[in-house]
Short mmCIF file of C-alpha atoms in Angstrom, two decimals:
data_model
loop_
_atom_site.label_atom_id
_atom_site.label_comp_id
_atom_site.label_asym_id
_atom_site.label_seq_id
_atom_site.Cartn_x
_atom_site.Cartn_y
_atom_site.Cartn_z
CA MET A 112 -16.09 -17.45 21.05
CA HIS A 113 -13.26 -15.21 19.94
CA PRO A 114 -11.40 -12.99 22.41
CA ASP A 115 -12.21 -9.29 22.67
CA ILE A 116 -10.06 -7.63 20.01
CA LEU A 117 -9.14 -3.97 19.68
CA ILE A 118 -7.69 -2.67 16.42
CA VAL A 119 -5.68 0.48 17.04
CA GLY A 120 -5.56 2.67 13.92
CA GLN A 121 -7.98 2.85 11.01
CA GLY A 122 -5.57 3.51 8.19
CA LEU A 123 -5.28 1.05 5.33
CA ALA A 124 -3.97 -1.86 7.45
CA GLY A 125 -6.52 -1.42 10.23
CA THR A 126 -9.38 -0.99 7.79
CA LEU A 127 -8.60 -4.16 5.83
CA LEU A 128 -8.09 -6.09 9.08
CA ALA A 129 -11.50 -4.93 10.34
CA TRP A 130 -13.21 -5.93 7.10
CA GLN A 131 -11.67 -9.40 7.20
CA PHE A 132 -12.69 -9.77 10.85
CA GLU A 133 -16.24 -8.67 10.01
CA ARG A 134 -16.46 -11.11 7.11
CA ALA A 135 -15.19 -13.95 9.33
CA GLY A 136 -17.56 -13.11 12.18
CA ILE A 137 -14.77 -12.16 14.59
CA PRO A 138 -15.92 -9.53 17.13
CA PHE A 139 -13.75 -6.41 17.21
CA LYS A 140 -13.59 -2.74 18.14
CA ILE A 141 -11.52 0.01 16.51
CA ALA A 142 -9.85 2.99 18.18
CA ASP A 143 -8.71 5.80 15.89
CA ALA A 144 -8.33 9.51 16.49
CA GLY A 145 -8.72 10.54 12.83
CA HIS A 146 -7.06 10.51 9.40
CA ALA A 147 -5.61 14.02 9.31
CA SER A 148 -2.01 12.87 9.69
CA ALA A 149 -2.34 9.28 8.44
CA THR A 150 0.11 8.16 5.74
CA SER A 151 -2.73 6.19 4.15
CA ALA A 152 -4.53 9.45 3.40
CA ALA A 153 -1.68 10.40 1.03
CA ALA A 154 -1.52 6.99 -0.67
CA ALA A 155 -2.07 6.72 -4.42
CA GLY A 156 -3.52 3.23 -3.98
CA MET A 157 -1.73 1.91 -7.04
CA ILE A 158 -0.81 -1.69 -7.82
CA ASN A 159 1.85 -2.24 -10.49
CA PRO A 160 3.01 -5.84 -10.99
CA ILE A 161 6.43 -4.84 -12.39
CA THR A 162 8.41 -1.96 -10.93
CA GLY A 163 11.81 -0.37 -10.56
CA ARG A 164 14.67 0.45 -12.89
CA ARG A 165 15.40 -3.29 -13.22
CA LEU A 166 11.77 -4.21 -13.96
CA VAL A 167 11.28 -6.51 -11.00
CA LYS A 168 8.12 -8.56 -10.66
CA GLY A 169 6.38 -7.87 -7.35
CA TRP A 170 6.96 -10.28 -4.47
CA GLN A 171 4.27 -13.04 -4.63
CA ILE A 172 2.28 -10.87 -7.03
CA GLU A 173 0.53 -13.85 -8.65
CA THR A 174 -0.81 -14.87 -5.22
CA LEU A 175 -1.50 -11.45 -3.72
CA LEU A 176 -3.21 -9.78 -6.69
CA PRO A 177 -6.28 -12.08 -6.78
CA ILE A 178 -6.64 -11.78 -2.99
CA ALA A 179 -6.56 -8.00 -3.22
CA ARG A 180 -9.03 -7.89 -6.11
CA ALA A 181 -11.48 -10.16 -4.25
CA ALA A 182 -11.19 -8.18 -1.03
CA TYR A 183 -11.74 -4.71 -2.48
CA THR A 184 -14.55 -5.71 -4.85
CA ALA A 185 -16.33 -7.43 -1.93
CA ILE A 186 -15.98 -4.29 0.20
CA GLU A 187 -17.24 -1.99 -2.55
CA THR A 188 -20.30 -4.20 -2.96
CA VAL A 189 -21.14 -3.84 0.74
CA LEU A 190 -20.41 -0.10 0.85
CA GLY A 191 -22.11 0.63 -2.46
CA VAL A 192 -19.23 2.83 -3.70
CA PRO A 193 -16.58 2.17 -6.39
CA LEU A 194 -13.16 1.31 -4.96
CA TRP A 195 -11.31 -1.01 -7.36
CA ARG A 196 -10.27 0.03 -10.87
CA GLU A 197 -8.54 -2.31 -13.32
CA MET A 198 -5.72 -0.55 -15.19
CA ARG A 199 -2.64 -1.18 -17.30
CA VAL A 200 0.76 0.49 -17.31
CA ARG A 201 2.47 2.04 -20.29
CA ARG A 202 6.11 1.62 -19.24
CA ILE A 203 8.33 3.99 -21.22
CA PHE A 204 11.99 2.97 -21.31
CA ALA A 205 14.09 5.66 -19.65
CA ASP A 206 17.28 4.78 -21.50
CA ALA A 207 19.05 2.11 -23.53
CA ARG A 208 20.10 0.19 -20.40
CA GLU A 209 16.50 -0.17 -19.29
CA ARG A 210 15.50 -1.37 -22.74
CA GLU A 211 18.32 -3.93 -22.60
CA ILE A 212 17.21 -5.20 -19.18
CA PHE A 213 13.64 -5.52 -20.45
CA SER A 214 14.71 -7.46 -23.56
CA GLY A 215 16.61 -10.00 -21.50
CA LYS A 216 13.89 -10.54 -18.93
CA PHE A 217 11.16 -10.71 -21.56
CA ALA A 218 13.11 -13.29 -23.58
CA ARG A 219 13.57 -15.45 -20.48
CA GLY A 220 9.86 -15.25 -19.61
CA GLU A 221 10.53 -13.47 -16.31
CA LEU A 222 7.85 -10.83 -16.90
CA ALA A 223 5.03 -13.27 -17.77
CA PRO A 224 2.08 -13.20 -17.53
CA PHE A 225 1.97 -9.43 -17.11
CA VAL A 226 3.90 -8.26 -20.21
CA SER A 227 2.92 -9.51 -23.64
CA ASP A 228 3.22 -6.42 -25.87
CA TYR A 229 6.13 -4.02 -26.43
CA ASP A 230 7.77 -1.71 -28.96
CA GLU A 231 10.95 0.36 -29.23
CA GLN A 232 9.69 3.03 -26.80
CA GLY A 233 8.36 0.79 -24.08
CA CYS A 234 6.02 -2.01 -23.03
CA TRP A 235 2.52 -2.58 -21.73
CA ILE A 236 2.05 -4.10 -18.27
CA GLY A 237 -1.25 -5.78 -17.50
CA GLY A 238 -2.73 -6.63 -14.11
CA ALA A 239 -2.36 -3.13 -12.70
CA ALA A 240 -5.07 -1.53 -10.57
CA GLN A 241 -5.91 1.43 -8.39
CA VAL A 242 -7.82 1.46 -5.12
CA ASP A 243 -9.58 4.65 -4.00
CA VAL A 244 -7.98 4.67 -0.55
CA GLY A 245 -9.57 7.93 0.60
CA ARG A 246 -13.07 6.75 -0.23
CA LEU A 247 -12.39 3.33 1.34
CA LEU A 248 -11.25 4.84 4.63
CA ALA A 249 -14.04 7.43 4.81
CA ALA A 250 -16.90 5.09 3.89
CA SER A 251 -15.66 2.35 6.21
CA ARG A 252 -15.27 4.82 9.07
CA ALA A 253 -18.82 6.08 8.62
CA ARG A 254 -20.12 2.51 8.61
CA TRP A 255 -18.34 1.50 11.81
CA LEU A 256 -19.22 4.72 13.61
CA VAL A 257 -22.91 4.06 13.00
CA ALA A 258 -22.47 0.42 14.09
CA GLY A 259 -20.73 1.49 17.29
CA ARG A 260 -17.57 -0.42 16.40
CA LEU A 261 -15.27 2.59 16.09
CA GLY A 262 -14.31 4.94 18.89
CA GLU A 263 -12.73 8.25 17.90
CA ARG A 264 -9.96 8.28 20.44
CA ALA A 265 -6.21 7.85 20.67
CA VAL A 266 -4.73 4.84 22.47
CA ASP A 267 -1.29 5.06 24.04
CA LEU A 268 -0.17 1.44 24.45
CA GLY A 269 2.95 2.58 26.26
CA ALA A 270 0.93 4.28 28.98
CA GLU A 271 -1.91 1.82 29.54
CA PHE A 272 -2.80 -1.48 27.90
CA PRO A 273 -6.53 -1.61 27.05
CA PRO A 274 -8.66 -4.13 28.98
CA CYS A 275 -9.05 -6.69 26.19
CA ASP A 276 -7.50 -10.01 25.21
CA LEU A 277 -5.79 -8.85 21.99
CA VAL A 278 -4.67 -5.49 20.65
CA VAL A 279 -3.53 -5.28 17.03
CA ASP A 280 -1.51 -2.13 16.44
CA CYS A 281 -2.04 -0.76 12.91
CA THR A 282 -0.77 2.76 13.50
CA GLY A 283 2.14 2.66 11.08
CA LEU A 284 4.67 5.35 11.91
CA ALA A 285 3.46 5.69 15.51
CA ALA A 286 3.93 1.97 16.14
CA ALA A 287 7.38 2.01 14.55
CA ARG A 288 8.38 4.76 16.97
CA SER A 289 6.99 3.01 20.02
CA GLU A 290 8.99 1.19 22.67
CA ALA A 291 6.98 -2.01 22.22
CA PHE A 292 8.26 -2.70 18.72
CA ARG A 293 11.86 -1.55 19.03
CA PHE A 294 13.06 -5.09 18.16
CA VAL A 295 11.92 -4.49 14.55
CA PRO A 296 14.59 -2.76 12.39
CA TRP A 297 12.27 -0.10 11.01
CA GLU A 298 13.31 2.12 8.14
CA PHE A 299 11.53 5.20 6.80
CA SER A 300 11.13 6.88 3.45
CA LYS A 301 9.34 10.11 2.67
CA GLY A 302 7.25 10.23 -0.47
CA GLU A 303 5.51 13.16 -2.13
CA LEU A 304 3.06 13.39 -5.02
CA LEU A 305 1.35 16.13 -7.00
CA ALA A 306 -2.27 16.44 -8.04
CA VAL A 307 -2.59 18.04 -11.46
CA ALA A 308 -5.35 19.21 -13.79
CA VAL A 309 -4.69 17.77 -17.26
CA ALA A 310 -6.87 16.87 -20.21
CA GLY A 311 -6.72 14.04 -22.70
CA LEU A 312 -5.23 11.18 -20.69
CA ALA A 313 -6.48 7.64 -21.28
CA PRO A 314 -8.48 6.99 -18.05
CA GLU A 315 -7.30 3.42 -17.50
CA VAL A 316 -3.61 3.83 -18.37
CA ILE A 317 -0.84 4.60 -15.87
CA LEU A 318 2.15 6.27 -17.52
CA ASN A 319 5.50 5.21 -16.06
CA ARG A 320 8.99 6.53 -16.81
CA ARG A 321 10.96 6.57 -13.55
CA GLN A 322 8.04 8.52 -12.06
CA TRP A 323 4.39 7.81 -12.87
CA ALA A 324 1.17 9.59 -13.83
CA LEU A 325 -2.06 8.07 -12.54
CA PRO A 326 -5.38 9.36 -13.99
CA VAL A 327 -7.83 9.63 -11.08
CA ALA A 328 -10.80 11.44 -12.68
CA ALA A 329 -11.76 13.24 -15.87
CA GLY A 330 -9.18 15.98 -16.30
CA ALA A 331 -7.22 15.03 -13.17
CA ALA A 332 -4.15 12.94 -12.38
CA TRP A 333 -1.54 12.31 -9.71
CA ILE A 334 2.19 12.48 -10.38
CA GLY A 335 4.47 10.50 -8.11
CA ALA A 336 6.31 9.65 -6.23
CA THR A 337 9.51 10.88 -4.69
CA HIS A 338 11.65 8.63 -2.47
CA GLU A 339 13.75 10.09 0.34
CA PRO A 340 15.18 7.31 2.56
CA GLY A 341 15.51 8.22 6.20
CA VAL A 342 13.48 11.44 5.97
CA THR A 343 10.57 11.71 8.44
CA ASP A 344 9.54 15.36 8.05
CA PRO A 345 5.93 15.18 6.75
CA ARG A 346 5.89 18.67 5.20
CA VAL A 347 5.74 19.09 1.41
CA THR A 348 8.82 20.58 -0.23
CA ALA A 349 9.62 22.83 -3.16
CA ALA A 350 12.33 20.39 -4.29
CA ALA A 351 9.82 17.55 -4.66
CA ARG A 352 7.43 19.85 -6.51
CA ARG A 353 10.17 20.69 -9.03
CA THR A 354 11.14 17.03 -9.47
CA LEU A 355 7.57 15.89 -10.03
CA THR A 356 6.70 18.80 -12.29
CA ALA A 357 9.66 17.91 -14.50
CA ALA A 358 8.52 14.26 -14.47
CA ALA A 359 5.06 15.34 -15.60
CA VAL A 360 6.53 17.19 -18.57
CA GLU A 361 8.44 14.05 -19.57
CA LEU A 362 5.42 11.81 -19.18
CA PHE A 363 2.87 14.07 -20.89
CA GLY A 364 5.12 15.62 -23.50
CA ALA A 365 6.06 19.27 -23.76
CA ASP A 366 2.92 20.13 -25.76
CA ARG A 367 0.40 18.98 -23.15
CA GLU A 368 -0.58 21.69 -20.67
CA PHE A 369 -1.22 20.89 -17.00
CA MET A 370 -1.63 22.76 -13.73
CA VAL A 371 -0.59 21.67 -10.26
CA THR A 372 -3.60 21.73 -7.92
CA ASP A 373 -2.27 20.04 -4.76
CA GLN A 374 0.81 18.46 -3.20
CA ARG A 375 0.84 15.68 -0.62
CA ALA A 376 3.48 13.96 1.47
CA GLY A 377 3.61 10.80 3.60
CA ILE A 378 6.18 8.77 5.50
CA ARG A 379 6.45 5.16 4.39
CA VAL A 380 7.41 2.57 7.02
CA VAL A 381 9.57 -0.14 5.44
CA LEU A 382 11.93 -2.95 6.46
CA PRO A 383 15.40 -3.95 5.28
CA ASP A 384 14.16 -7.18 3.65
CA LYS A 385 11.43 -5.30 1.74
CA ARG A 386 8.67 -7.35 3.38
CA PRO A 387 5.84 -6.22 5.67
CA VAL A 388 5.40 -7.48 9.21
CA ALA A 389 2.36 -9.04 10.87
CA GLY A 390 1.80 -11.29 13.86
CA ARG A 391 1.91 -11.43 17.62
CA HIS A 392 4.54 -9.65 19.66
CA PRO A 393 7.20 -12.25 20.63
CA GLY A 394 7.17 -11.12 24.26
CA ASN A 395 3.48 -10.25 24.71
CA PHE A 396 0.87 -12.72 23.42
CA HIS A 397 -1.88 -10.09 23.82
CA LEU A 398 -0.24 -7.62 21.43
CA GLY A 399 0.07 -7.85 17.67
CA LEU A 400 0.63 -5.65 14.66
CA ILE A 401 0.47 -5.08 10.93
CA ASN A 402 3.07 -2.65 9.63
CA GLY A 403 5.84 -1.99 7.13
CA LEU A 404 3.55 -1.80 4.11
CA GLY A 405 5.65 0.87 2.36
CA ALA A 406 4.37 1.76 -1.09
CA LYS A 407 2.62 -1.57 -1.60
CA GLY A 408 -0.05 -1.28 1.08
CA VAL A 409 -3.11 -1.83 -1.09
CA LEU A 410 -1.61 -5.04 -2.44
CA TRP A 411 -0.33 -6.45 0.85
CA ALA A 412 -2.99 -5.37 3.37
CA PRO A 413 -5.74 -7.88 2.36
CA TRP A 414 -3.34 -10.82 2.55
CA LEU A 415 -1.87 -9.70 5.88
CA ALA A 416 -5.38 -9.33 7.30
CA ARG A 417 -6.24 -12.83 6.07
CA GLN A 418 -3.15 -14.12 7.92
CA TRP A 419 -4.66 -12.77 11.13
CA VAL A 420 -8.04 -14.37 10.43
CA ASN A 421 -6.48 -17.77 9.73
CA HIS A 422 -4.39 -17.48 12.88
CA LEU A 423 -7.34 -16.64 15.12
CA THR A 424 -9.87 -19.05 13.64
CA GLU A 425 -7.68 -22.06 12.86
CA GLY A 426 -4.45 -21.48 14.77
CA VAL A 427 -2.45 -21.19 11.56
CA PRO A 428 1.03 -19.72 12.15
CA PHE A 429 1.91 -16.49 10.37
CA ASP A 430 3.95 -16.84 7.20
CA PRO A 431 7.62 -16.79 8.30
CA ALA A 432 8.37 -14.25 5.58
CA ILE A 433 6.28 -11.60 7.35
CA ASP A 434 6.20 -12.80 10.98
CA GLY A 435 7.88 -10.31 13.34
CA ARG A 436 9.79 -13.18 14.96
CA ARG A 437 12.15 -13.16 11.98
CA PHE A 438 13.85 -10.23 13.70
CA THR A 439 14.26 -11.89 17.11
CA GLY A 440 16.31 -14.94 16.16
#
């Protein structure tokens, strides 16, 4: 028998944790008041194995990518809706320095196995993907509401601890602002993206040149994302709209027409060591969390959820690289 478990929050982290629990036969309940203000609702759901101005291969990408692919394709089979889309990235060099960095890393084999083709303008990155986060959250919520697993209510852990053996807090920004997890050195970064109507994009190709363009449907794409460290105001801004509109012109070319149809903003929760956090609270065995997913949530969430399953079913310790105890000494 497993203890009574309550997952607080049904964003990306809470949803993947619940699916892993369900698959492992671990009883659980979910408490979530709704997705209206959830950062996950503004997530592009993109996985890119090589990112940044210095073309850095993602942390443990060779391990985490197959886990993510298996998790999302299994969920879409159960739900009967498409969630996982294999893609590739056309990385356009922003300047000569970026081209020089690429040449050195490619020659040393640091970008294998994801980059095998390039030209003077840029390179092609394989192993990319996109997860339909909005559809995942909505379809999972409907399933668990019908099953009686999900209660549409808010839980204030600071006011009253629920009567169960284990609570896993997956509320993201709310958890980072709570008294219980003050020992974690949280950092925040605001990100905005634009939805645009545009014709003629290759449906399985992400364009990347400092910013990115992600085709999401016929005649539609997202442009993202801005990065404002320390900003926690969730409102969209005119400045971000201008930045992303200019990025779209660069990515599409001046001759391709597009129209902005929507603008979204979210607050990323991140950590100084650029790793997520998962595990039990060091001072309260009955409290745990998954948090700090930043912009890599769809890649990290399945693996973090599996860490919880292995811990509960086999007593396996959490990976020290993501265990919250790394902040307590």
